[in-house]
PDB file of C-alpha atoms in Angstrom:
ATOM      1  CA  MET A   1     142.673 -14.525 145.099  1.00 57.00           C
ATOM      2  CA  GLY A   2     140.787 -11.055 144.970  1.00 73.00           C
ATOM      3  CA  VAL A   3     137.497 -12.069 143.542  1.00 76.00           C
ATOM      4  CA  ASP A   4     134.393 -10.320 144.420  1.00 80.00           C
ATOM      5  CA  ILE A   5     131.784 -13.451 145.583  1.00 80.00           C
ATOM      6  CA  ASP A   6     128.917 -11.140 145.410  1.00 80.00           C
ATOM      7  CA  LEU A   7     129.501 -10.476 141.794  1.00 84.00           C
ATOM      8  CA  ILE A   8     130.194 -14.110 140.963  1.00 83.00           C
ATOM      9  CA  LEU A   9     127.350 -15.334 142.511  1.00 81.00           C
ATOM     10  CA  GLN A  10     125.267 -12.361 140.344  1.00 83.00           C
ATOM     11  CA  ARG A  11     126.724 -13.525 137.587  1.00 86.00           C
ATOM     12  CA  LEU A  12     125.952 -17.218 138.232  1.00 85.00           C
ATOM     13  CA  ILE A  13     122.340 -16.288 138.656  1.00 82.00           C
ATOM     14  CA  ARG A  14     122.366 -14.483 135.382  1.00 85.00           C
ATOM     15  CA  ILE A  15     123.782 -17.224 133.605  1.00 86.00           C
ATOM     16  CA  TYR A  16     121.183 -19.896 135.069  1.00 84.00           C
ATOM     17  CA  ILE A  17     118.404 -17.654 134.111  1.00 82.00           C
ATOM     18  CA  HIS A  18     120.015 -17.256 130.388  1.00 84.00           C
ATOM     19  CA  GLN A  19     120.369 -21.035 130.198  1.00 84.00           C
ATOM     20  CA  VAL A  20     116.825 -21.366 131.144  1.00 82.00           C
ATOM     21  CA  MET A  21     114.688 -18.256 129.479  1.00 82.00           C
ATOM     22  CA  ILE A  22     116.996 -17.926 126.444  1.00 84.00           C
ATOM     23  CA  ASP A  23     118.843 -20.833 125.710  1.00 84.00           C
ATOM     24  CA  GLY A  24     115.827 -22.871 126.337  1.00 85.00           C
ATOM     25  CA  CYS A  25     118.521 -25.496 128.408  1.00 84.00           C
ATOM     26  CA  LEU A  26     119.845 -26.268 131.922  1.00 82.00           C
ATOM     27  CA  HIS A  27     123.780 -27.552 132.916  1.00 83.00           C
ATOM     28  CA  ALA A  28     122.074 -30.015 135.558  1.00 83.00           C
ATOM     29  CA  ASP A  29     125.365 -30.969 137.466  1.00 84.00           C
ATOM     30  CA  SER A  30     126.036 -28.008 139.183  1.00 81.00           C
ATOM     31  CA  HIS A  31     128.545 -28.737 142.082  1.00 81.00           C
ATOM     32  CA  PRO A  32     131.978 -27.267 143.177  1.00 79.00           C
ATOM     33  CA  GLY A  33     133.850 -29.331 140.536  1.00 85.00           C
ATOM     34  CA  ASN A  34     131.808 -28.240 137.545  1.00 84.00           C
ATOM     35  CA  ILE A  35     131.665 -24.468 138.372  1.00 86.00           C
ATOM     36  CA  LEU A  36     135.276 -22.687 138.911  1.00 87.00           C
ATOM     37  CA  VAL A  37     136.371 -19.096 138.917  1.00 86.00           C
ATOM     38  CA  ASP A  38     139.672 -18.139 137.505  1.00 84.00           C
ATOM     39  CA  ALA A  39     142.028 -15.545 138.537  1.00 80.00           C
ATOM     40  CA  LYS A  40     140.506 -13.156 136.696  1.00 81.00           C
ATOM     41  CA  GLY A  41     137.137 -13.732 137.868  1.00 82.00           C
ATOM     42  CA  ARG A  42     135.942 -15.553 134.817  1.00 85.00           C
ATOM     43  CA  ILE A  43     133.136 -18.332 135.417  1.00 87.00           C
ATOM     44  CA  ILE A  44     134.163 -21.687 134.003  1.00 86.00           C
ATOM     45  CA  ILE A  45     131.301 -24.390 134.064  1.00 85.00           C
ATOM     46  CA  LEU A  46     132.951 -27.718 132.961  1.00 87.00           C
ATOM     47  CA  ASP A  47     131.125 -31.001 132.040  1.00 83.00           C
ATOM     48  CA  PHE A  48     128.092 -30.987 129.961  1.00 80.00           C
ATOM     49  CA  ALA A  49     126.913 -34.309 130.369  1.00 83.00           C
ATOM     50  CA  MET A  50     123.887 -33.633 132.133  1.00 84.00           C
ATOM     51  CA  VAL A  51     121.960 -31.061 130.213  1.00 85.00           C
ATOM     52  CA  ILE A  52     118.283 -30.738 130.164  1.00 85.00           C
ATOM     53  CA  ARG A  53     116.073 -29.056 127.842  1.00 87.00           C
ATOM     54  CA  ILE A  54     113.537 -26.467 128.966  1.00 85.00           C
ATOM     55  CA  ASP A  55     110.500 -26.424 126.881  1.00 87.00           C
ATOM     56  CA  SER A  56     108.181 -23.255 126.858  1.00 85.00           C
ATOM     57  CA  TYR A  57     105.663 -25.306 129.201  1.00 85.00           C
ATOM     58  CA  LEU A  58     108.128 -25.301 131.642  1.00 84.00           C
ATOM     59  CA  LYS A  59     109.847 -22.013 131.099  1.00 84.00           C
ATOM     60  CA  GLN A  60     106.007 -20.330 131.877  1.00 84.00           C
ATOM     61  CA  HIS A  61     105.598 -22.727 134.993  1.00 83.00           C
ATOM     62  CA  LEU A  62     109.082 -21.727 136.279  1.00 81.00           C
ATOM     63  CA  ILE A  63     108.245 -17.639 136.015  1.00 80.00           C
ATOM     64  CA  ARG A  64     104.834 -18.392 137.217  1.00 84.00           C
ATOM     65  CA  TYR A  65     106.947 -19.897 140.347  1.00 84.00           C
ATOM     66  CA  ALA A  66     109.247 -16.798 140.403  1.00 81.00           C
ATOM     67  CA  ILE A  67     106.278 -14.661 140.874  1.00 83.00           C
ATOM     68  CA  PRO A  68     104.880 -16.042 144.629  1.00 87.00           C
ATOM     69  CA  VAL A  69     108.411 -16.235 145.731  1.00 84.00           C
ATOM     70  CA  ALA A  70     108.842 -12.484 144.932  1.00 82.00           C
ATOM     71  CA  HIS A  71     105.736 -11.950 146.681  1.00 84.00           C
ATOM     72  CA  ASN A  72     106.573 -14.038 149.905  1.00 87.00           C
ATOM     73  CA  ASP A  73     103.191 -15.897 148.820  1.00 91.00           C
ATOM     74  CA  ILE A  74     102.960 -19.076 150.258  1.00 91.00           C
ATOM     75  CA  ASP A  75     100.019 -20.638 148.818  1.00 93.00           C
ATOM     76  CA  GLY A  76     101.451 -19.789 145.318  1.00 92.00           C
ATOM     77  CA  ILE A  77     104.319 -21.561 145.742  1.00 91.00           C
ATOM     78  CA  VAL A  78     103.044 -24.515 146.865  1.00 92.00           C
ATOM     79  CA  HIS A  79     100.596 -24.276 143.717  1.00 92.00           C
ATOM     80  CA  GLU A  80     103.141 -23.912 141.599  1.00 90.00           C
ATOM     81  CA  MET A  81     105.189 -27.212 143.536  1.00 88.00           C
ATOM     82  CA  TYR A  82     102.521 -28.944 142.395  1.00 89.00           C
ATOM     83  CA  GLU A  83     101.977 -27.275 138.660  1.00 87.00           C
ATOM     84  CA  LEU A  84     106.000 -28.231 138.182  1.00 85.00           C
ATOM     85  CA  GLN A  85     105.461 -31.564 139.308  1.00 86.00           C
ATOM     86  CA  ILE A  86     108.029 -31.163 141.743  1.00 85.00           C
ATOM     87  CA  VAL A  87     105.812 -32.882 144.040  1.00 86.00           C
ATOM     88  CA  GLU A  88     103.562 -35.997 143.955  1.00 88.00           C
ATOM     89  CA  PRO A  89      99.748 -35.369 143.712  1.00 87.00           C
ATOM     90  CA  GLY A  90      98.312 -35.821 147.147  1.00 88.00           C
ATOM     91  CA  THR A  91     101.810 -34.530 149.216  1.00 89.00           C
ATOM     92  CA  ASN A  92     100.954 -33.213 152.550  1.00 89.00           C
ATOM     93  CA  LYS A  93     100.151 -29.378 151.670  1.00 90.00           C
ATOM     94  CA  ALA A  94     100.859 -28.273 155.335  1.00 91.00           C
ATOM     95  CA  LEU A  95     104.536 -29.961 154.647  1.00 90.00           C
ATOM     96  CA  LEU A  96     104.642 -27.832 151.311  1.00 90.00           C
ATOM     97  CA  ARG A  97     103.593 -24.689 153.138  1.00 91.00           C
ATOM     98  CA  ASP A  98     106.277 -25.389 155.928  1.00 90.00           C
ATOM     99  CA  LEU A  99     109.003 -26.018 153.226  1.00 88.00           C
ATOM    100  CA  ALA A 100     108.039 -23.050 151.665  1.00 89.00           C
ATOM    101  CA  VAL A 101     108.588 -20.859 154.490  1.00 89.00           C
ATOM    102  CA  VAL A 102     112.021 -22.434 155.025  1.00 87.00           C
ATOM    103  CA  MET A 103     112.819 -21.768 151.587  1.00 83.00           C
ATOM    104  CA  LEU A 104     111.616 -18.055 151.720  1.00 84.00           C
ATOM    105  CA  GLU A 105     113.692 -18.067 154.798  1.00 83.00           C
ATOM    106  CA  ILE A 106     116.905 -19.144 153.597  1.00 79.00           C
ATOM    107  CA  GLN A 107     116.663 -17.153 150.546  1.00 74.00           C
ATOM    108  CA  GLU A 108     115.918 -13.762 152.632  1.00 73.00           C
ATOM    109  CA  GLN A 109     119.348 -14.496 154.247  1.00 70.00           C
ATOM    110  CA  ARG A 110     121.380 -14.558 151.183  1.00 57.00           C
ATOM    111  CA  PRO A 111     124.548 -12.180 151.665  1.00 49.00           C
ATOM    112  CA  PHE A 112     123.980 -10.604 148.291  1.00 43.00           C
ATOM    113  CA  LYS A 113     121.579  -8.412 146.535  1.00 46.00           C
ATOM    114  CA  THR A 114     120.660  -9.787 142.658  1.00 43.00           C
ATOM    115  CA  PRO A 115     120.538  -7.172 139.970  1.00 41.00           C
ATOM    116  CA  CYS A 116     117.008  -8.289 139.716  1.00 40.00           C
ATOM    117  CA  GLU A 117     115.690  -7.445 143.362  1.00 41.00           C
ATOM    118  CA  ASN A 118     112.479  -5.826 142.276  1.00 34.00           C
ATOM    119  CA  SER A 119     111.442  -7.912 139.251  1.00 34.00           C
ATOM    120  CA  ILE A 120     110.010 -11.187 138.463  1.00 30.00           C
ATOM    121  CA  GLY A 121     112.697 -12.865 139.148  1.00 33.00           C
ATOM    122  CA  LYS A 122     113.542 -11.460 142.205  1.00 35.00           C
ATOM    123  CA  ASN A 123     115.169 -14.771 143.643  1.00 35.00           C
ATOM    124  CA  CYS A 124     115.785 -16.532 140.446  1.00 36.00           C
ATOM    125  CA  ALA A 125     116.578 -19.912 142.158  1.00 33.00           C
ATOM    126  CA  PHE A 126     117.573 -21.148 145.425  1.00 31.00           C
ATOM    127  CA  ILE A 127     120.957 -21.653 144.197  1.00 31.00           C
ATOM    128  CA  CYS A 128     123.466 -22.808 146.898  1.00 27.00           C
ATOM    129  CA  ILE A 129     126.927 -22.055 145.663  1.00 29.00           C
ATOM    130  CA  ARG A 130     128.797 -19.933 147.928  1.00 29.00           C
ATOM    131  CA  SER A 131     131.496 -22.693 148.114  1.00 28.00           C
ATOM    132  CA  THR A 132     131.304 -22.981 144.738  1.00 29.00           C
ATOM    133  CA  CYS A 133     132.622 -19.515 144.069  1.00 32.00           C
ATOM    134  CA  LYS A 134     135.890 -20.410 146.367  1.00 34.00           C
ATOM    135  CA  GLN A 135     137.361 -22.381 143.445  1.00 35.00           C
ATOM    136  CA  SER A 136     140.212 -21.568 141.550  1.00 37.00           C
ATOM    137  CA  THR A 137     142.433 -23.067 138.980  1.00 38.00           C
ATOM    138  CA  PRO A 138     145.218 -20.953 137.611  1.00 37.00           C
ATOM    139  CA  SER A 139     146.008 -23.347 134.612  1.00 43.00           C
ATOM    140  CA  LEU A 140     142.542 -22.455 132.974  1.00 44.00           C
ATOM    141  CA  GLU A 141     143.939 -19.911 130.676  1.00 49.00           C
ATOM    142  CA  GLU A 142     144.059 -21.778 127.807  1.00 48.00           C
ATOM    143  CA  LEU A 143     140.445 -22.621 127.736  1.00 48.00           C
ATOM    144  CA  PRO A 144     138.550 -21.455 124.621  1.00 51.00           C
ATOM    145  CA  ASP A 145     136.233 -18.404 124.899  1.00 55.00           C
ATOM    146  CA  ASP A 146     132.938 -20.749 124.695  1.00 53.00           C
ATOM    147  CA  PHE A 147     133.892 -22.005 128.101  1.00 51.00           C
ATOM    148  CA  LEU A 148     134.215 -18.709 129.891  1.00 54.00           C
ATOM    149  CA  TRP A 149     131.395 -16.169 131.302  1.00 57.00           C
ATOM    150  CA  GLU A 150     132.863 -12.605 132.084  1.00 56.00           C
TER     151      GLU A 150
END
């Protein structure tokens, strides 16, 4: 197909960061059927039935979460997991530390470098979309520009 997978991944990360930090919302149903790439390399995001609102409190905590991720700070990551309420109070901290270590190991093995490699958003999110970018549909030329990201 001739599409640069690494470039598509970088653009998807920027799209998601823009959704969260600028638009204040997030497409919450990202899977290979809802993210397509056309022959020109444009990203098409479909099915906006699951969109969540991101308020300023959550934005601040997502930024606070990104900082320890960028610095490989395991204890900081665990702390922000509690602050973001993505784990229940009383969850075994040793298990969460192990999880944070595995998450950092996975993201360090990623085959691309983001444009924000040395910034707060260094690792932006743990978006597992490599297979998603292999999706392509040649009949998407007629979609309105609102559905396309270049």
